[in-house]
C-alpha positions in Angstrom: 87.6 158.2 128.9 88.9 154.8 129.5 92.8 154.9 129.4 94.3 154.2 125.9 97.1 152.3 127.2 97.7 149.9 130.2 100.3 148.4 131.7 99.8 144.9 131.3 99.4 143.9 135.1 97.0 146.5 135.8 94.8 145.0 133.5 92.2 143.1 135.7 91.6 139.5 134.3 88.0 139.6 134.7 88.0 142.6 133.0 90.1 142.1 130.2 88.3 140.8 127.3 88.1 143.7 125.5 91.9 143.6 125.3 91.8 140.5 123.6 93.0 136.7 124.7 96.6 137.4 124.1 96.4 140.6 126.4 94.4 138.3 128.8 96.6 135.9 129.3 100.0 138.0 129.4 97.8 140.3 132.2 97.3 136.9 134.1 100.6 135.8 134.1 101.8 139.5 135.3 99.7 139.6 137.8 100.7 136.3 139.3 104.6 137.3 139.4 105.7 135.1 136.5 109.0 136.8 134.6 106.9 138.8 131.6 108.6 141.4 129.8 107.3 144.9 130.3 104.3 145.8 128.0 101.3 147.8 127.5 97.9 146.5 126.4 95.4 149.0 124.1 92.1 147.9 124.0 89.8 147.1 121.0 87.3 150.1 121.4 90.4 152.3 120.2 90.5 150.3 117.0 86.7 150.7 116.6 86.7 153.8 117.3 89.8 154.8 114.9 88.4 152.4 111.6 84.3 154.2 112.8 86.4 157.5 111.5 88.3 156.6 108.6 85.7 153.8 107.0 82.6 154.0 105.6 79.9 152.2 107.1 79.7 149.7 104.4 83.6 149.2 104.6 83.5 148.3 108.4 84.0 144.6 109.7 80.8 144.4 110.8 79.4 145.3 107.1 81.7 143.4 105.7 81.3 140.2 107.4 77.4 140.5 106.6 78.2 140.8 103.0 77.9 137.6 100.8 81.2 138.0 98.9 84.4 140.6 99.1 86.9 140.4 96.7 90.4 140.5 98.1 91.2 143.7 95.8 88.6 145.4 98.0 89.9 144.1 101.1 93.5 145.0 100.4 92.2 148.6 99.5 90.4 148.9 103.0 93.6 147.7 104.7 95.8 150.2 103.0 93.4 152.8 103.7 93.7 152.3 107.4 97.4 152.1 107.1 97.6 155.4 105.3 95.2 157.2 107.8 96.7 159.2 110.4 96.2 158.3 114.0 94.1 160.8 116.8 96.5 162.8 119.0 95.3 160.8 122.3 96.2 157.9 120.6 100.0 159.3 119.8 100.5 160.8 123.2 99.4 157.2 124.8 102.1 155.3 122.9 104.7 157.9 123.5 103.9 157.8 127.2 104.2 154.0 127.3 107.5 154.1 125.2 108.9 156.7 127.7 107.8 154.4 130.7 109.3 151.3 129.4 112.4 153.1 128.2 113.2 153.9 131.6 113.2 150.3 132.6 115.5 149.0 130.1 114.0 148.8 126.8 116.2 149.3 123.7 113.3 148.0 121.3 109.7 146.8 121.2 107.3 144.0 119.5 104.2 145.6 118.4 101.7 142.3 118.4 97.7 142.3 117.8 95.5 140.8 120.7 92.4 140.3 118.9 89.0 139.7 120.7 88.9 136.4 119.0 92.4 135.2 119.6 94.0 132.6 121.6 90.9 131.5 123.5 89.6 127.7 123.9 86.8 128.0 121.5 88.6 130.0 119.0 92.3 130.6 118.5 93.1 132.4 115.4 96.5 131.8 116.0 99.1 133.5 113.5 96.4 135.5 111.6 97.1 138.6 112.5 100.4 141.2 112.7 103.3 140.8 115.0 106.1 143.1 114.1 109.6 142.6 116.0 112.4 144.7 116.9 110.5 148.4 116.3 113.3 150.7 117.4 111.6 154.8 116.2 108.1 155.8 117.8 106.8 156.2 113.6 107.9 152.4 113.2 106.1 151.4 116.6 102.4 153.8 115.6 102.7 152.2 112.2 102.6 148.9 113.9 99.4 149.5 115.7 98.3 150.5 112.5 99.3 147.1 110.6 97.7 145.5 113.3 94.4 146.9 112.9 94.8 146.3 109.0 95.2 142.7 109.4 91.6 142.5 110.4 90.8 143.1 106.8 93.2 139.9 105.5 91.1 137.6 103.1 91.6 134.6 105.4 91.0 136.2 108.8 87.8 137.8 107.3 86.8 134.4 106.2 87.5 133.0 109.5 85.4 135.7 111.7 82.4 134.8 109.3 82.6 131.3 110.1 82.5 132.6 113.5 78.9 134.1 113.9 77.5 137.6 114.0 77.7 137.4 118.2 81.9 137.1 117.9 83.6 140.3 118.7 85.9 141.3 116.0 87.8 143.9 118.1 91.7 144.1 117.5 93.7 145.2 121.2 97.4 145.5 120.4 100.4 144.7 122.7 103.2 146.8 123.2 105.9 145.0 124.7 109.7 144.9 125.5 111.8 143.2 123.0 113.9 140.3 124.7 117.0 139.6 123.1 116.5 136.1 123.3 119.7 133.8 122.6 117.8 130.8 123.0 113.8 130.5 122.7 111.0 128.0 121.8 107.8 126.5 122.8 106.8 124.1 125.3 103.6 122.0 126.2 102.9 121.5 130.2 101.6 118.0 129.1 102.8 115.6 126.0 99.9 117.3 123.0 100.3 113.9 121.3 100.1 111.2 123.7 98.1 113.2 126.5 100.7 112.1 128.8 100.2 114.9 131.9 103.3 113.7 133.7 105.8 115.3 131.2 106.4 118.6 129.9 107.6 118.7 125.8 110.3 121.4 125.5 111.2 122.7 121.8 114.3 124.8 121.8 116.5 126.6 119.1 118.8 129.6 118.9 117.8 133.1 118.6 114.1 134.4 118.8 111.0 132.0 119.0 109.5 132.7 115.6 111.8 130.2 113.9 110.2 127.5 115.8 107.0 129.0 116.2 106.7 129.0 112.2 108.3 125.8 111.8 111.2 127.2 109.9 113.9 125.0 112.0 113.9 121.9 113.2 114.7 122.5 117.0 115.8 120.2 119.7 112.9 118.4 121.8 113.4 117.5 125.2 110.5 115.5 127.1 111.0 115.8 130.8 109.3 113.8 134.1 107.5 116.3 136.0 107.4 114.5 139.4 111.5 113.6 139.1 113.1 116.4 136.7 114.5 113.4 134.6 115.0 113.8 131.4 113.2 110.8 129.4 114.1 111.6 125.8 116.7 114.3 124.0 116.2 114.8 120.3 118.5 117.3 118.8 117.1 118.8 115.8 119.5 120.6 113.0 118.9 124.4 114.2 120.3 125.3 110.8 119.5 129.1 111.2 118.4 131.4 113.9 116.7 134.8 113.6 118.5 137.8 115.6 117.5 141.5 116.5 119.3 143.5 113.6 121.2 146.3 115.1 119.3 149.3 112.7 115.4 147.5 113.7 113.7 144.4 112.3 115.2 141.0 112.5 117.9 139.2 110.4 118.7 135.2 109.4 122.0 134.0 110.4 123.3 130.5 109.7 124.0 128.7 112.8 127.8 127.1 113.2 127.9 123.5 112.4 129.5 122.6 115.4 126.8 124.8 117.8 123.9 122.6 116.1 125.7 119.4 117.2 125.0 120.9 120.7 122.1 121.0 122.8 120.5 124.4 123.2 119.6 124.0 126.8 122.2 123.4 129.8 120.5 121.0 132.6 120.0 124.1 134.6 117.8 125.7 131.9 116.2 122.7 131.0 115.2 122.5 134.9 114.1 125.8 135.4 111.7 125.4 131.9 110.3 122.6 133.9 109.7 124.1 137.0 108.3 127.1 134.9 105.6 125.0 133.3 104.4 123.0 136.2 103.5 126.8 137.4 102.1 128.2 134.9 99.5 124.9 134.6 98.9 124.8 138.4 98.0 128.5 138.2 95.7 128.3 135.0 94.4 124.7 135.6 94.6 123.6 132.4 97.4 122.7 129.5 98.9 125.3 128.1 101.4 126.0 125.1 104.2 128.7 126.4 106.1 130.7 124.3 109.4 131.7 126.2 112.8 132.9 125.7 116.3 133.1 127.7 118.7 135.7 127.6 121.7 136.3 130.0 120.2 133.1 132.0 116.9 135.0 132.6 113.8 132.8 131.3 110.6 135.2 130.2 107.3 134.2 129.5 106.0 135.6 125.9 102.6 134.1 125.9 100.8 131.1 127.7 97.9 130.2 125.7 95.0 127.3 126.6 95.8 123.9 124.5 93.7 120.8 123.9 95.7 117.3 124.6 94.1 113.8 124.4 92.9 112.7 127.8 94.4 109.7 127.5 95.9 109.2 131.1 97.3 111.4 134.2 100.9 110.5 135.1 101.0 113.5 137.5 99.9 111.6 140.6 102.7 110.0 142.3 102.7 106.4 143.2 103.6 104.4 146.3 107.2 103.1 145.0 107.6 105.5 141.4 110.3 103.8 139.5 113.5 105.1 138.6 113.1 106.4 135.3 116.9 105.6 134.5 116.2 101.8 135.3 113.2 101.1 133.4 113.4 98.7 130.4 111.6 100.0 127.3 111.0 97.1 124.1 109.0 97.4 120.9 110.4 94.0 119.6 106.5 92.2 119.4 105.0 96.0 119.1 107.3 97.6 117.1 106.4 94.6 114.1 102.6 95.6 114.4 103.8 99.6 114.0 107.0 99.3 112.8 109.0 103.2 112.3 107.6 106.9 113.2 104.0 107.0 113.9 101.8 109.9 112.7 100.4 112.0 115.7 96.9 110.5 114.4 97.6 106.8 114.4 99.7 107.4 117.8 96.3 108.7 119.3 94.1 106.1 118.4 96.2 103.1 119.1 98.1 104.0 122.0 94.7 104.6 123.7 93.7 101.4 122.1 96.7 99.5 123.3 96.7 101.0 127.0 93.2 99.8 127.3 94.0 96.3 125.8 96.8 95.6 127.8 95.2 96.4 131.0 91.8 93.8 129.9 94.6 91.6 129.2 96.5 91.1 132.4 93.0 91.4 133.8 91.8 88.7 132.3 94.4 86.5 133.5 93.8 87.8 137.3 96.6 90.4 137.7 96.0 93.7 139.3 97.2 96.9 137.3 97.9 100.3 138.7 95.7 102.7 138.0 98.7 104.9 136.9 100.5 102.2 135.3 102.4 103.7 132.5 102.1 100.9 130.1 103.1 102.5 126.5 106.0 104.9 125.8 106.8 106.9 122.8 110.0 107.2 121.8 111.5 109.8 118.7 107.8 109.0 117.7 108.2 105.0 117.8 105.7 103.3 120.0 107.4 100.9 122.9 106.5 98.8 126.0 107.4 99.5 129.1 109.0 96.0 130.4 109.8 96.8 133.8 105.6 97.6 134.1 104.8 94.6 132.2 107.3 92.2 134.6 105.8 94.0 137.5 102.4 93.3 136.7 103.1 89.6 135.7 105.0 88.5 138.7 101.8 88.2 140.7 101.5 84.7 138.9 104.1 82.6 141.1 104.6 79.9 138.5 105.1 82.5 136.0 108.8 84.0 135.5 108.8 87.9 133.7 111.5 86.5 131.4 108.8 83.9 129.5 106.5 86.9 128.4 109.5 88.9 127.1 110.9 86.2 125.5 107.2 85.1 124.2 107.1 88.7 123.0 110.4 88.8 121.0 111.8 91.3 123.9 115.3 91.0 125.5 115.0 90.1 129.3 117.3 92.2 131.1 118.7 92.2 134.6 117.1 95.0 135.8 113.8 93.6 135.6 114.8 91.4 138.5 114.9 94.3 140.5 111.0 94.9 140.2 110.0 91.2 141.2 111.7 90.6 144.4 109.2 92.3 146.3 106.1 91.3 144.8 103.2 89.8 146.3 101.1 86.9 144.8 98.8 87.0 147.8 95.9 88.8 145.8 96.5 86.5 142.6 95.9 83.6 144.8 93.0 85.2 146.4 91.2 85.6 143.3 92.0 82.2 141.0 89.2 80.8 141.9 87.3 83.6 140.3 89.9 84.0 137.3 89.6 80.0 136.8 86.3 80.1 137.1 85.9 83.5 134.3 88.0 81.7 132.3 86.3 78.6 132.0 82.7 81.0 131.2 84.6 82.9 128.9 85.7 79.9 126.7 82.3 78.0 127.0 80.3 81.3 125.5 83.4 82.9 123.4 82.6 80.6 120.3 79.1 82.4 120.3 80.0 85.8 121.3 82.3 85.7 118.2 79.7 84.3 115.8 77.4 87.1 117.2 79.9 89.5 116.5 81.2 88.3 113.4 77.5 89.2 112.5 77.7 92.4 114.3 81.2 93.7 112.2 79.6 92.5 108.7 76.8 94.6 109.1 78.3 97.7 110.8 81.3 97.6 107.9 78.7 97.3 105.1 77.0 100.1 106.6 80.0 102.4 107.2 81.6 102.0 103.8 78.6 102.5 102.1 78.6 106.1 103.4 80.5 108.6 101.1 82.5 110.8 103.6 82.5 113.7 101.0 79.2 114.5 101.1 78.5 114.6 104.8 78.4 118.2 106.9 81.1 118.1 109.4 78.5 116.9 112.0 78.1 114.2 109.8 81.4 113.6 109.5 82.2 113.7 113.3 79.7 110.8 113.8 80.7 108.6 111.1 84.6 109.0 113.3 82.3 108.2 116.6 80.8 105.1 114.8 84.7 104.1 113.8 85.7 104.3 117.3 83.2 102.9 118.7 83.9 99.6 116.3 87.0 99.9 117.0 86.4 99.5 120.6 84.1 96.5 119.9 86.6 94.9 117.7 89.5 95.1 120.0 87.6 94.3 123.3 86.8 90.5 121.6 89.9 90.4 120.0 92.0 91.2 123.3 89.6 88.6 125.0 91.0 85.7 122.5 94.5 87.1 123.0 94.3 86.8 126.7 92.9 83.1 126.3 95.4 82.6 124.0 98.2 83.5 126.2 97.0 81.8 129.3 96.7 78.8 127.1 100.2 79.1 125.7 101.8 80.1 128.8 100.7 76.5 130.2 101.2 74.3 126.9 104.9 75.8 127.3 105.1 75.0 130.8 103.9 71.4 129.8 106.5 70.9 126.8 109.2 72.3 128.6 108.6 70.1 131.8 108.2 66.9 129.6 110.2 67.5 126.2 113.1 69.2 127.9 115.5 70.9 125.6 113.9 70.0 122.3 110.5 71.7 123.6 111.1 74.8 121.8 111.3 73.1 118.6 108.2 70.7 119.0 106.2 73.8 120.2 107.0 75.5 116.8 106.0 72.5 115.0 102.8 71.9 117.1 101.6 75.2 115.9 102.6 75.0 112.0 100.3 74.2 109.4 97.2 75.1 111.2 95.2 75.3 108.1 92.3 78.5 107.5 94.5 81.2 108.9 93.1 84.6 107.9 96.3 86.4 108.0 98.0 83.7 105.8 95.5 83.5 103.4 96.2 86.4 100.5 99.5 85.1 99.9 97.9 81.7 99.2 95.3 83.4 97.1 97.8 85.7 95.2 99.7 82.1 94.4 96.6 80.6 92.9 96.0 83.5 91.0 99.6 83.3 89.6 98.7 79.9 88.0 95.4 81.5 86.5 98.1 84.1 84.7 100.5 81.4 83.6 97.6 79.8 81.6 96.9 83.6 79.9 100.1 84.3 78.1 99.1 87.8 77.6 98.5 88.5 81.5 101.7 87.0 82.3 103.9 88.9 80.0 102.2 92.0 80.7 103.2 91.4 84.3 106.3 89.9 84.0 107.2 93.3 81.8 105.8 96.0 83.2 107.2 98.2 86.3 105.2 96.9 89.1 104.4 100.4 90.3 102.8 101.2 86.6 100.5 98.1 86.6 97.2 98.2 87.9 94.2 95.6 87.7 92.2 98.0 85.3 95.4 97.4 82.5 95.2 93.9 82.5 93.5 92.1 79.7 90.2 90.8 80.2 90.0 87.6 81.7 90.1 85.1 84.7 93.1 86.5 86.3 91.7 90.0 86.2 88.2 88.7 87.5 90.3 87.0 90.3 92.9 90.2 91.0 89.3 92.4 91.5 88.0 89.8 94.0 91.0 90.0 96.0 91.1 93.5 96.4 87.2 93.4 97.6 88.4 90.7 99.7 92.0 92.2 101.1 92.7 95.6 99.9 92.3 96.9 103.3 95.7 95.3 104.2 99.0 97.0 103.3 102.7 97.2 104.5 102.5 98.9 108.1 98.7 98.5 107.9 98.6 99.7 111.4 99.8 103.3 110.8 96.7 104.7 109.5 98.3 107.2 107.0 100.2 104.4 105.1 98.4 103.4 101.7 96.4 100.0 101.8 97.1 97.1 98.7 93.7 98.8 97.1 95.8 101.8 96.6 98.8 100.8 96.1 99.0 97.5 94.2 102.9 97.5 93.8 103.7 94.6 96.7 100.6 92.5 95.1 101.9 92.5 91.5 105.7 91.8 93.0 104.7 88.9 94.7 102.4 87.5 91.4 105.3 88.1 89.3 107.7 86.1 91.6 105.4 82.9 91.6 105.4 83.6 87.5 109.0 83.6 87.9 109.5 80.7 90.3 108.2 77.3 91.3 106.7 77.4 94.9 104.7 73.8 95.2 102.5 74.9 97.9 100.5 71.6 98.0 103.8 69.6 98.8 104.8 72.5 101.7 101.5 71.8 103.5 101.9 67.8 103.2 105.1 68.4 104.8 104.0 70.8 107.7 101.1 68.3 108.4 103.6 65.5 108.7 105.7 67.6 111.2 102.6 68.6 113.1 101.8 65.2 113.4 105.2 63.7 114.6 105.5 66.4 116.8 101.7 65.6 118.6 102.9 62.0 118.7 106.3 63.4 120.4 104.5 65.0 122.9 102.0 62.3 123.6 104.8 60.0 124.2 106.6 62.6 126.7 103.0 63.4 128.7 101.9 60.9 131.4 99.1 58.9 130.5 96.3 60.5 132.8 97.3 64.1 131.5 97.3 63.4 127.5 93.3 64.2 127.3 93.9 67.3 129.0 97.1 68.3 127.2 95.3 67.3 123.6 92.8 69.9 124.9 95.1 72.4 125.9 96.9 72.0 122.0 93.3 72.5 120.3 92.8 75.4 122.6 96.0 77.5 121.7 95.4 76.5 117.7 91.7 77.8 117.6 92.9 80.9 119.9 95.6 81.3 117.3 93.1 81.4 114.2 90.8 83.8 116.4 93.2 86.0 116.9 94.6 86.4 113.3 90.9 86.8 112.2 90.1 89.3 114.6 93.2 91.0 114.3 92.3 91.4 110.6 89.0 93.3 111.3 90.7 95.8 113.5 93.1 96.7 110.6 90.0 97.0 108.4 88.8 99.2 111.1 91.9 101.1 110.5 91.3 101.7 107.0 87.4 103.2 108.2 89.4 105.6 110.1 91.8 106.6 107.4 88.7 107.4 104.9 87.8 110.0 107.6 91.0 111.5 107.7 91.4 111.8 104.3 88.1 113.5 104.2 89.4 115.8 106.8 92.2 116.7 105.0 90.8 117.7 102.0 88.8 119.8 104.2 91.4 121.6 106.1 93.3 122.1 103.1 90.7 123.7 100.9 90.4 126.4 103.8 94.0 126.3 104.8 96.0 125.6 101.3 99.4 126.2 103.9 98.6 123.1 106.1 99.2 120.8 102.9 98.0 117.7 102.3 96.9 114.9 104.7 97.1 117.2 107.4 94.6 115.4 109.9 97.3 112.8 110.2 99.4 115.3 111.6 96.6 115.9 114.2 95.6 113.7 117.3 91.9 112.0 117.4 90.8 114.7 119.8 92.0 117.6 117.4 90.9 116.3 114.0 87.1 116.0 116.5 87.5 119.8 117.3 88.2 120.4 113.7 85.0 118.7 112.8 83.2 120.0 115.6 84.5 123.8 115.2 84.9 125.0 111.5 87.0 127.8 113.2 89.6 126.1 114.1 93.4 126.5 112.6 95.7 124.1 112.4 98.3 124.9 109.7 101.1 125.6 112.4 100.3 123.0 114.3 100.5 120.7 111.2 103.1 122.6 109.7 105.3 121.5 113.1 104.6 118.3 113.4 105.7 117.3 109.9 108.7 118.7 110.4 108.9 116.9 113.6 107.8 113.5 112.1 110.2 114.0 109.0 112.9 114.5 111.6 112.3 111.4 113.8 112.0 109.5 110.3 115.6 110.3 109.6 117.0 109.7 113.4 118.7 106.7 113.7 116.7 103.9 114.8 116.7 103.1 118.4 117.3 99.7 119.8 114.7 97.7 119.7 115.2 97.1 123.6 116.8 99.6 125.8 117.7 100.9 129.3 116.3 104.1 130.5 116.5 106.4 127.6 117.9 105.7 123.9 120.8 106.7 123.2 121.4 109.7 121.1 123.8 107.7 118.9 122.8 104.5 117.1 124.5 101.1 118.2 126.7 100.1 115.6 126.5 96.0 115.6 130.3 94.8 115.6 130.8 93.0 112.1 130.1 89.3 112.7 129.7 85.9 110.3 126.6 84.7 112.4 123.8 86.8 114.0 121.6 85.3 116.4 118.1 86.1 116.8 114.6 83.6 117.7 113.6 80.8 115.9 110.2 81.4 114.4 109.6 78.8 111.5 111.8 75.3 111.1 113.9 74.8 108.3 117.3 76.2 107.1 117.1 77.9 103.7 120.2 79.4 101.9 119.8 82.5 99.3 120.8 85.9 98.4 119.9 88.8 100.5 117.2 90.9 99.4 116.6 93.9 101.9 113.6 96.0 101.4 112.9 99.1 103.2 109.1 99.7 101.6 106.9 98.1 99.1 108.2 100.5 96.6 111.5 98.6 96.3 109.4 95.1 96.4 110.0 94.8 92.5 113.9 94.3 93.0 112.9 91.1 94.8 113.3 87.7 93.1 112.2 84.4 93.9 114.5 81.9 96.1 115.8 85.3 97.7 116.4 85.5 101.7 113.7 88.8 102.6 115.4 91.0 105.4 112.8 93.3 106.7 113.1 95.5 110.0 109.7 94.6 110.8 107.3 92.0 109.2 103.9 92.8 109.4 101.1 91.0 107.6 101.5 93.4 104.8 104.6 91.6 103.5 103.0 88.3 103.3 102.6 87.9 99.9 106.3 88.1 99.6 106.6 85.7 102.1 105.5 82.4 99.9 108.0 83.3 97.4 111.2 83.9 99.4 113.7 81.2 100.6 113.7 82.5 103.9 113.3 85.6 105.9 115.0 87.8 108.6 113.4 90.4 110.7 115.2 92.7 113.4 111.3 92.7 115.3 109.1 90.0 116.3 108.7 87.0 118.4 107.4 83.4 118.4 103.8 84.5 119.0 103.9 87.5 116.2 101.9 87.6 113.4 104.7 87.5 111.0 105.9 83.9 112.9 102.0 82.7 112.3 102.3 83.4 108.9 105.6 82.2 108.0 105.1 78.8 109.9 101.7 78.2 107.7 104.0 79.1 104.4 106.9 76.6 105.8 109.2 79.4 105.4 112.4 79.2 107.6 112.4 82.0 109.5 114.4 84.1 112.3 113.3 87.4 113.8 114.2 89.6 116.5 117.7 89.9 114.8 119.3 92.9 115.9 120.3 95.4 113.4 119.9 92.7 110.6 118.9 95.5 107.9 122.4 97.1 108.6 124.9 94.3 109.0 123.9 92.5 106.1 123.9 93.8 102.7 122.0 93.4 99.4 123.4 90.1 97.5 125.4 88.3 100.6 124.6 85.0 100.4 123.6 83.5 104.0 122.0 80.7 105.8 119.1 81.0 107.5 118.7 78.6 110.3 114.7 78.6 111.7 115.6 75.7 113.9 118.6 77.1 115.5 117.3 80.9 115.2 121.3 81.9 113.6 122.0 83.7 110.2 125.2 82.9 108.7 127.0 84.7 106.0 128.3 82.5 103.5 129.6 85.0 101.2 129.2 88.4 100.0 
């Protein structure tokens, strides 16, 4: 007769399948010398034997799984029969012996945990489905706990889960009896970042008391991101840690509120953080894969409670040491430009899609300029859910070009140049760049020669693919079909991004040369001249929606009933279908068909589009109905300013260079239009991702109601594909945890747009000032009343002639730009999408104004100087 209970380290890993995934993983840890609490494991055959003796054949797991339908009431009766049955004497004796042995080693209470043969495997996790009973003291409680673990096999959702696994899957339930750790601090760590796929950092979640409050998402823990190579802290965010779960003296656990002073302090000391980081690295090296590790600390000792495999995006590997690794305390990070495209906190799904897209895109763009990019270059980073660019890495790469100082590129993007960036370019050689220069110039010429034909061919391809994908109803697809649809959308994003980034690299090259010429020959007037040269380009696709809405407002003025309804009703209550039939309604339907894929924060895949939430569209229409905007006169003024700027440039440039400069200016304008058109296509593709994510969310919620709505947005792209590939994948607990983390990150003060090393834990409060400084984005001076908008739901508060102030003005805000007297943003640069649109609308604008939404207040009267790059407060 095999032994009923084995000490965990005596369970041989290659023969451990009968003990279940949890026991197998713990056995591997214990045998390798990791600090695992003393435990004994009971194999699944003991449960099989017991169930065979107390249940009829028709009520045993295999028979139930073959039945087409088993009611919840019947399953509960079977489970109760298991709980009420008497255990065989040999099981009781074995448990008693194990308890005595563990007590002799200092254990005073125990945890009884299921270890299903279908749990904690790479292909089937079943996390949280079976029973775990904590702090059991008496022998009878522990024996009842064993039966409770076996009875959990008959929970309706467990049976449903097992049924989907197929007939070949083992359905036995092993049991772990383990000494309780009276944890003072506990939590979960990941040996690689589970959202970004960064294998060079450890992510640690920590809270007070037992780890159950962290695992099931009842508290928001502290989150630490630690660099594996150096042990340096990349970021730390303190959670509220409002409650802790403690062992009760009489057995079981109790919840206790954490003292307010303790909530405000980090749960982990520097020494504990270092110990956990080293532990994570050792566990990962031992298993050879990424692990999700549950841990606990008591009396300064760290214990491992579980280490299960986890799938992370295979985005990059930062683990490899580079020749001269950066001192992370001196790395300059900025989201001044990229934050305009994706402001605020990104959902995990969006992050996983766009971070890979951005990283690949930047590598292609630098390559097109003739620069080499280190294989392990870290171009994109995640801080508190927000995407940042590594300006230190960017400056190091661009410094290969001898005649371009990195500060030029940084300021074009809207970033703040920091002195720390000078350190990275002192020793950088340009010899490789110069050797490649003939090939770079040749490639650039070839690219430009055939770029138009490439884009024309791409436009045909894109139109066909868009029509094909949009004709698919994802609700009708099998999981494999939905997975294929997701793959098609990924491929379309790659194709669209590739050609967009080719256009962007060409634009960047042409802009840098044009800027150099303008500054060389126009001197101090160069910046204003450059902006005027690129104003009034006409037919800029991102500016088109605002102009079309202006035209629709003119139609509505000829339909009094329509105009009255738009003026009188709340914008959030208006819909196209609620309007009377007529030209305005027809025009709005066409507008949604053409531009409904756009929206505020349109790069965030979880954000609704105009077609789903037309609030901002109606707010813009109302503003045009109530205000007077002479778009025709504005276009004339822009044309005149552009022609004057062209004449000034022509006069300042030597005669032999004038034809080349005219050609260069034509290139810049053409590439600007191309980039805006192709960027719109990228947004359309993100809308296709949204359709797949919404349908995946519906399916997840139908089988895991506790996951809640929109669950797929809290999974990475790889995890969504896994859900579609394997219907047995359970994600509710993961989604709940990430939802909490996402809400916590949104509630945190916005980190500075540019910082060195690590974002400060406290937000930096700007001193009150009557004059704010930023970057001049669109010419002209305007005075008006400040209207700060944080999201589209507030758009109805905007009135014609207001100064629109937003944290980041992506294209989704554009319809309101045209009705604004001026625009002020906290993020963005001269090449940003918002700056291009604002110049098309001839609206004075200043971008990159630090803390504008905090330094200004609704109702303040301000003067926006789009030539000087200043915002002056005239009065409250």
